[in-house]
Coordinates of C-alpha atoms and ligand atoms in Angstrom, one line a residue:
X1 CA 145.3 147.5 102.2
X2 CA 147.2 150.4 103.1
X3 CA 149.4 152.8 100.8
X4 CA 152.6 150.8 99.8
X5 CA 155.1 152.9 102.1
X6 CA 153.0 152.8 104.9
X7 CA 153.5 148.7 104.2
X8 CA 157.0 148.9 104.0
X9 CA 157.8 151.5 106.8
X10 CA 154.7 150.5 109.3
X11 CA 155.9 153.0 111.4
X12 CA 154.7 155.5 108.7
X13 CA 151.0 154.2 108.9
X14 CA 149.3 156.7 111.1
X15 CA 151.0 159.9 109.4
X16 CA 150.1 158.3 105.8
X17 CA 146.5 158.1 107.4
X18 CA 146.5 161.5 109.0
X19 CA 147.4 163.1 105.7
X20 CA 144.9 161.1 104.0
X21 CA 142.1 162.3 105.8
X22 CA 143.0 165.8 105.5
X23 CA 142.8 165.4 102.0
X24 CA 139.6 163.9 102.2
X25 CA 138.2 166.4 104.6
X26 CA 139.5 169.1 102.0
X27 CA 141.9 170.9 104.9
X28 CA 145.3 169.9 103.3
X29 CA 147.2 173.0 103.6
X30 CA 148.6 174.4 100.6
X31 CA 152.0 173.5 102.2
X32 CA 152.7 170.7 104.5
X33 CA 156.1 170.3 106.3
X34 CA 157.3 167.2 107.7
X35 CA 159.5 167.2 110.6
X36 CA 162.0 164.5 112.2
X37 CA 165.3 162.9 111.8
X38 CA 167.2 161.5 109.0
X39 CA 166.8 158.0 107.8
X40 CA 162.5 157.8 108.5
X41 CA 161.2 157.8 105.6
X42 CA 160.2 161.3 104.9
X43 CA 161.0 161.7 101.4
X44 CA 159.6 157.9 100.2
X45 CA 156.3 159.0 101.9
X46 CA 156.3 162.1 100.2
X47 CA 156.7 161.0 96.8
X48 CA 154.1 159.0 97.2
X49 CA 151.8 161.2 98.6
X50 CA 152.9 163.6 95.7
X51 CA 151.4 160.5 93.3
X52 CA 148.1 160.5 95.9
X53 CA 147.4 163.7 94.7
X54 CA 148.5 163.8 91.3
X55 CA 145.9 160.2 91.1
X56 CA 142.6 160.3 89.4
X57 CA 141.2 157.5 91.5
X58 CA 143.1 157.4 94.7
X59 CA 141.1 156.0 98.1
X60 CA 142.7 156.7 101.8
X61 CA 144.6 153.8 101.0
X62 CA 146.7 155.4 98.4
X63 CA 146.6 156.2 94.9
X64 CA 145.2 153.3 92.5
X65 CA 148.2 153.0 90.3
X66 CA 146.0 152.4 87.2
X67 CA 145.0 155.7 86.0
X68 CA 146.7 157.6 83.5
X69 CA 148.6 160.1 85.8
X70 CA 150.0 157.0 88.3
X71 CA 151.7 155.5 84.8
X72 CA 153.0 159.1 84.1
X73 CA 154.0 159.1 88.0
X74 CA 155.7 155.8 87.7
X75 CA 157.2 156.5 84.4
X76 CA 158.9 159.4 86.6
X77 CA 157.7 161.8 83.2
X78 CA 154.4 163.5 85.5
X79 CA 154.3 166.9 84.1
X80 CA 152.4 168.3 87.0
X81 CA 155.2 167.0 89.9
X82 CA 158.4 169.0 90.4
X83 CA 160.8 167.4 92.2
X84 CA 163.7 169.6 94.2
X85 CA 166.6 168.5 95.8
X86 CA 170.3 169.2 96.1
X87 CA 171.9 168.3 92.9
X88 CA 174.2 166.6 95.2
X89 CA 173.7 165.2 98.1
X90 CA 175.0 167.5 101.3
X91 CA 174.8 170.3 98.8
X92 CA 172.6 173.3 98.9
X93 CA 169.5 174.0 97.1
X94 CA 169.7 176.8 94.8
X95 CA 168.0 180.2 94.1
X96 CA 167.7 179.3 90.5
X97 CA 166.0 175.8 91.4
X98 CA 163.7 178.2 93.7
X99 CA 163.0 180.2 90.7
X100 CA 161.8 177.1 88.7
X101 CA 159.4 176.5 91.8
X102 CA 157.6 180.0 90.8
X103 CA 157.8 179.0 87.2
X104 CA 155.9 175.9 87.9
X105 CA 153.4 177.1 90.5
X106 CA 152.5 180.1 87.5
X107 CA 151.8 177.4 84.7
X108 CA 148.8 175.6 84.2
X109 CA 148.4 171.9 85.6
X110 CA 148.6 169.8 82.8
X111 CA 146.8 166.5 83.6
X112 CA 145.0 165.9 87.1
X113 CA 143.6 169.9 87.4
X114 CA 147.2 169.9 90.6
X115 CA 150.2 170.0 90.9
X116 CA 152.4 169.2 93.4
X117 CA 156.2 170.1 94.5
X118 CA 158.5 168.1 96.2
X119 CA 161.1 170.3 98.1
X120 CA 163.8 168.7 100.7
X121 CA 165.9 168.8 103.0
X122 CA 164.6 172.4 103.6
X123 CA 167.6 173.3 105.4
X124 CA 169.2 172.9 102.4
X125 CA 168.0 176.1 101.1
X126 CA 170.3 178.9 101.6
X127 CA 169.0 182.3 102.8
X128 CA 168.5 183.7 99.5
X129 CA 166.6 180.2 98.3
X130 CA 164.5 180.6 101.4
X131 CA 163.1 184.0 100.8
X132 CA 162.4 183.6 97.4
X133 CA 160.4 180.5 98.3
X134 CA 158.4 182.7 100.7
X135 CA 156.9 184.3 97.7
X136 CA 155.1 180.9 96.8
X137 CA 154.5 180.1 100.5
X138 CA 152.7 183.4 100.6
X139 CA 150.6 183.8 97.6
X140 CA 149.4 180.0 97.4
X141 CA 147.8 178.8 94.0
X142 CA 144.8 176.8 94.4
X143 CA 146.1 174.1 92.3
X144 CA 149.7 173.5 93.7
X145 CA 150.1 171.9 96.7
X146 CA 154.0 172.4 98.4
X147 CA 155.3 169.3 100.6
X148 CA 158.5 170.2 102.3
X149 CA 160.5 167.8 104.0
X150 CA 163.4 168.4 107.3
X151 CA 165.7 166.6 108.8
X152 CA 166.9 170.0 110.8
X153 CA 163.9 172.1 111.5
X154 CA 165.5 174.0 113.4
X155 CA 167.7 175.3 110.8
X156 CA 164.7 176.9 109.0
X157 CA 163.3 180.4 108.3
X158 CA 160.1 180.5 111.3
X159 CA 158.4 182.5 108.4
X160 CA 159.0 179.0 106.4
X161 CA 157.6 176.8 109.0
X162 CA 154.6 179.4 109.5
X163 CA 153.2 178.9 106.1
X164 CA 153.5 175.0 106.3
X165 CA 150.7 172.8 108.1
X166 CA 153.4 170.8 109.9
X167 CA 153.4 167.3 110.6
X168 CA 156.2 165.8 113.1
X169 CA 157.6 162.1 112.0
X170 CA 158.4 160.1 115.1
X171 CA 161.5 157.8 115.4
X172 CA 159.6 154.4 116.1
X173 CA 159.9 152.5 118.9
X174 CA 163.0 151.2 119.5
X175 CA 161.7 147.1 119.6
X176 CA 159.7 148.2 116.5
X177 CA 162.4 149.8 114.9
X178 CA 164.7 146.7 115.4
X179 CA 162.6 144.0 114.5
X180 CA 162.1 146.0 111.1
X181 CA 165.9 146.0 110.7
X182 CA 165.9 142.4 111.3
X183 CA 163.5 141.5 108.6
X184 CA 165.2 144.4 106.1
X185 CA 168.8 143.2 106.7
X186 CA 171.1 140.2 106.8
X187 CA 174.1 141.8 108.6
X188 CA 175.4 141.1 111.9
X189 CA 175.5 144.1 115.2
X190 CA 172.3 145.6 113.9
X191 CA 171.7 146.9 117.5
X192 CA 174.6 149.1 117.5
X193 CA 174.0 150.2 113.7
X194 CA 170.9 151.1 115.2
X195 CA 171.9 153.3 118.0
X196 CA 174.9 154.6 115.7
X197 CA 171.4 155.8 113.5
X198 CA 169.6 157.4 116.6
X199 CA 167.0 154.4 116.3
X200 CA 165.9 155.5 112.6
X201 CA 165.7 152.1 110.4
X202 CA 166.6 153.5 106.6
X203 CA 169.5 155.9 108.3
X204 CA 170.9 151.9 109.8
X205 CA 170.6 150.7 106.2
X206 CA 172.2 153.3 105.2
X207 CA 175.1 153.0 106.9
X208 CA 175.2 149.1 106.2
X209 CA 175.7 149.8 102.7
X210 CA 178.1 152.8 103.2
X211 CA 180.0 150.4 105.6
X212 CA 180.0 153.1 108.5
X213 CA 179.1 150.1 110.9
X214 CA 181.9 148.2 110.5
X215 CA 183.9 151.5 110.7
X216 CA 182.7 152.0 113.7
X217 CA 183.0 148.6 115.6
X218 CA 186.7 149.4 114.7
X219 CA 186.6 152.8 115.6
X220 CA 185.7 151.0 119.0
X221 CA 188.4 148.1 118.8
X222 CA 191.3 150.7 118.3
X223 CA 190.2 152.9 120.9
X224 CA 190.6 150.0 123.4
X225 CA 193.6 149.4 121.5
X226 CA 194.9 152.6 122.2
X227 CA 193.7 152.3 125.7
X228 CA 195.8 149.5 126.2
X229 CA 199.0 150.8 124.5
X230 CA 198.3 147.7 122.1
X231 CA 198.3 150.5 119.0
X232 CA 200.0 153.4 117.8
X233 CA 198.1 156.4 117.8
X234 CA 199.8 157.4 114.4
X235 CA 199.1 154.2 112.8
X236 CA 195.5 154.4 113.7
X237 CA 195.1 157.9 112.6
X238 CA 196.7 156.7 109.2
X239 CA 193.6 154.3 108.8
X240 CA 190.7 156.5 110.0
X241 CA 192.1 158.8 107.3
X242 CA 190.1 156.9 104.5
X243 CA 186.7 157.2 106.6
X244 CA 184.3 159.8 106.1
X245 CA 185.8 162.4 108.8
X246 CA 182.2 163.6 110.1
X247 CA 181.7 160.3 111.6
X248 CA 184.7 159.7 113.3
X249 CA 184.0 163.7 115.0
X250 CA 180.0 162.3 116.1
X251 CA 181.6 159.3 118.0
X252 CA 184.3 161.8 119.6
X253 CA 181.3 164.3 120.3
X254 CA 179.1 161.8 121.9
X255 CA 182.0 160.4 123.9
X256 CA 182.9 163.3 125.0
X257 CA 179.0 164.3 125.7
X258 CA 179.2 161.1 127.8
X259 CA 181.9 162.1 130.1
X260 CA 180.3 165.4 130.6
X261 CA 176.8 163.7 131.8
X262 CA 178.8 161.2 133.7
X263 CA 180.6 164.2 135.7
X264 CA 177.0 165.9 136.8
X265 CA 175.8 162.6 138.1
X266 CA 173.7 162.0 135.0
X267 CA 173.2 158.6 133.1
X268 CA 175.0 158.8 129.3
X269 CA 172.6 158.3 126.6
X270 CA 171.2 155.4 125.6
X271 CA 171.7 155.9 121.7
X272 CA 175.1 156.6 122.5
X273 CA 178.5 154.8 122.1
X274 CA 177.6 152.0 124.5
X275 CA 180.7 149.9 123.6
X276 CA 183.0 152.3 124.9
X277 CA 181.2 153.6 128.0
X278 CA 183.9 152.5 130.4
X279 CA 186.5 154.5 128.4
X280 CA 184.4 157.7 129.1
X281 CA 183.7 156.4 132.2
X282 CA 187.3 156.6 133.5
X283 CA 187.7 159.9 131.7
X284 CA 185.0 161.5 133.9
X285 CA 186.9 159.7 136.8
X286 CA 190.3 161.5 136.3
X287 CA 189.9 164.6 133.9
X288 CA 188.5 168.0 135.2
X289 CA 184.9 169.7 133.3
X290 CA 187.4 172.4 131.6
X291 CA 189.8 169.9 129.6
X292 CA 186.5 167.9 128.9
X293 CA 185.0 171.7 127.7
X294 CA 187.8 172.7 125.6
X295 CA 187.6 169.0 123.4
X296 CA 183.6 169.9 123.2
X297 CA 184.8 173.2 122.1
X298 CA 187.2 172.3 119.2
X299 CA 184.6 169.9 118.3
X300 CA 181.9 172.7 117.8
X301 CA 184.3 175.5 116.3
X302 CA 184.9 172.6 113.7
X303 CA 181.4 171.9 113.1
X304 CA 180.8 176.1 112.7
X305 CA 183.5 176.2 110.4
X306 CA 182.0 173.5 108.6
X307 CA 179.1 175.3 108.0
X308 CA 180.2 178.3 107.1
X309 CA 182.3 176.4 104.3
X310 CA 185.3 177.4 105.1
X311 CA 187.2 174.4 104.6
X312 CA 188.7 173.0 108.5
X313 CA 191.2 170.7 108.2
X314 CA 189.0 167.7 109.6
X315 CA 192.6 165.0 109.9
X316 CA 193.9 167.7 112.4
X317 CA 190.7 168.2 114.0
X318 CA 190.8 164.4 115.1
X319 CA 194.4 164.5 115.7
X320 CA 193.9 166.8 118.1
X321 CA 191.1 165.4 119.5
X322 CA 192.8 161.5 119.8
X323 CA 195.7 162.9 121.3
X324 CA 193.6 165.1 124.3
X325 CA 191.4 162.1 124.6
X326 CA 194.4 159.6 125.2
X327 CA 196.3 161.9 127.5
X328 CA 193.4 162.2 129.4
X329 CA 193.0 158.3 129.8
X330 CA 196.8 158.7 130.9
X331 CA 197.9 157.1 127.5
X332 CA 200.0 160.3 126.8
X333 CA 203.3 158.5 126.9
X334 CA 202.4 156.6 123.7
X335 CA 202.5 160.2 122.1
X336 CA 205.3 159.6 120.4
Ligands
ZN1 ZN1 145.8 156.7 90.0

């Protein structure tokens, strides 16, 4: 028997087991950080890691979900476990929920002598949440263990990630990752939901339910469409309106990512836009690296601005970028 998400997510197995030995060998950090894309199953292993150390009785295989703190656990009413997220999702994490963090860590553990916090994305902690969480990072209590979750390490304080034992969550194998998929899913295309989720199985699902796969196989369909003058690009713009915008700017980015590896000799990427590699194809063929550069640029200033909140007008942001992308295919004519 293993623990129930290193069942579900088998490619989770071998970090469940590493963390499970650490606690067992007593060199569980204070803090542990785990790295790696979206859609793994960081937070699921997490949470029940959380109840592995909250349990009274647990083994290596995970916690015995008799004892009277895995019923509090699985009631979700565990007084010793504070959980802390965005309060919506793609939101940031606030000082004042950092501030509960210190609360927490300063009380007494009510019912299993620890008491864990649950704290992800990190990224989503702004400067200010960051640095106050320092202050727990730096005077650890014995009794409170910290697991931190990131999809963007790289976005993080390196006086975060220096106070963390960190543990990097792999995308699995692709064959691996499929042949999950098929068994989790009844939809059709799962191969391209797959590569449109960088190979990671819950971020495929995800996207199933949101619908962003369909999207997408239209997003394809109309650009060949456009490509053949058999669609307006007006009319198409019209319908990509009601799509989440920050899609629609990834497939431009890695299209236009393709064109650029294309023009230094370089294969495109596998996890890439496969279904539309001969439209990049031809654009590397007859545009020159600087109008290629200035859509990569647009793309970026967007994403920057983004970021920094100030509220880019995304619809004109892909307008731009349809209509650069078409006249480069030579498709300028239907401009109008
Ligand atoms: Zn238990």
């Amino acid at each position: 028997m293993n623990a129930k998400v290193a069942q579900a997510l088998p490619w989770l197995a071998p970090i469940w087991q590493r963390l499970a030995s650490q606690i067992q060998e007593q060199r569980l950090g204070h803090a542990i950080l785990l790295l790696g894309q979206q859609g793994l199953g960081k937070r699921v292993l997490l949470r029940e890691f959380s109840q592995q150390l909250l349990c009274l009785d647990s083994t290596n295989s995970g916690p015995c979900g008799e004892c009277g703190s895995c019923h509090l656990f699985n009631a979700g009413t565990h007084p010793d476990l504070l959980m802390v997220e965005p309060e919506e999702v793609g939101k940031q994490i606030k000082i004042e929920q950092i501030r509960k963090v210190t609360d927490f860590v300063n009380t007494t553990a009510g019912r299993s002598n620890n008491k864990v916090v649950l704290l992800g994305p990190a990224e989503a902690m702004n400067i200010n949440a960051s640095n106050a969480l320092l202050k727990s990072l730096e005077e650890p209590s014995s009794q409170t263990t910290l697991l931190l979750y990131s999809h963007q390490p790289s976005s993080l304080l390196a006086t975060i990630k220096s106070r963390c034992q960190l543990y990097a969550v792999y995308t699995p194998p692709w064959q691996q990752a499929l042949d999950w998929l098929k068994q989790n899913s009844q939809q059709e295309s799962l191969e391209s939901t797959l590569r449109l989720a960088k190979g990671a199985p819950l971020k495929a699902i995800d996207l199933m339910e949101q619908d962003v796969h369909v999207q997408y196989m239209q997003f394809c369909q109309d650009m060949f469409d456009l490509q053949q003058a058999k669609a307006n690009w007006s009319a198409t713009l019209t319908k990509w309106k009601a799509w989440d915008s920050q899609w629609i700017m990834m497939w431009f980015y890695e299209l236009i990512l393709d064109v650029q590896k294309t023009q230094a000799g370089l294969p495109p990427e596998s996890m890439s836009i496969q279904e539309l590699q001969s439209q990049s194809a031809q654009v590397a063929s007859v545009s020159r690296y600087a109008q290629v550069q200035s859509m990569l640029d647009k793309l970026l200033d967007n994403q920057k601005a983004q970021q920094s909140q100030s509220n880019p007008n995304p619809v004109l942001i892909i307008e731009t970028l349809l209509i650069d992308w078409l006249s480069l295919l030579g498709q300028s004519g239907h401009r109008t």
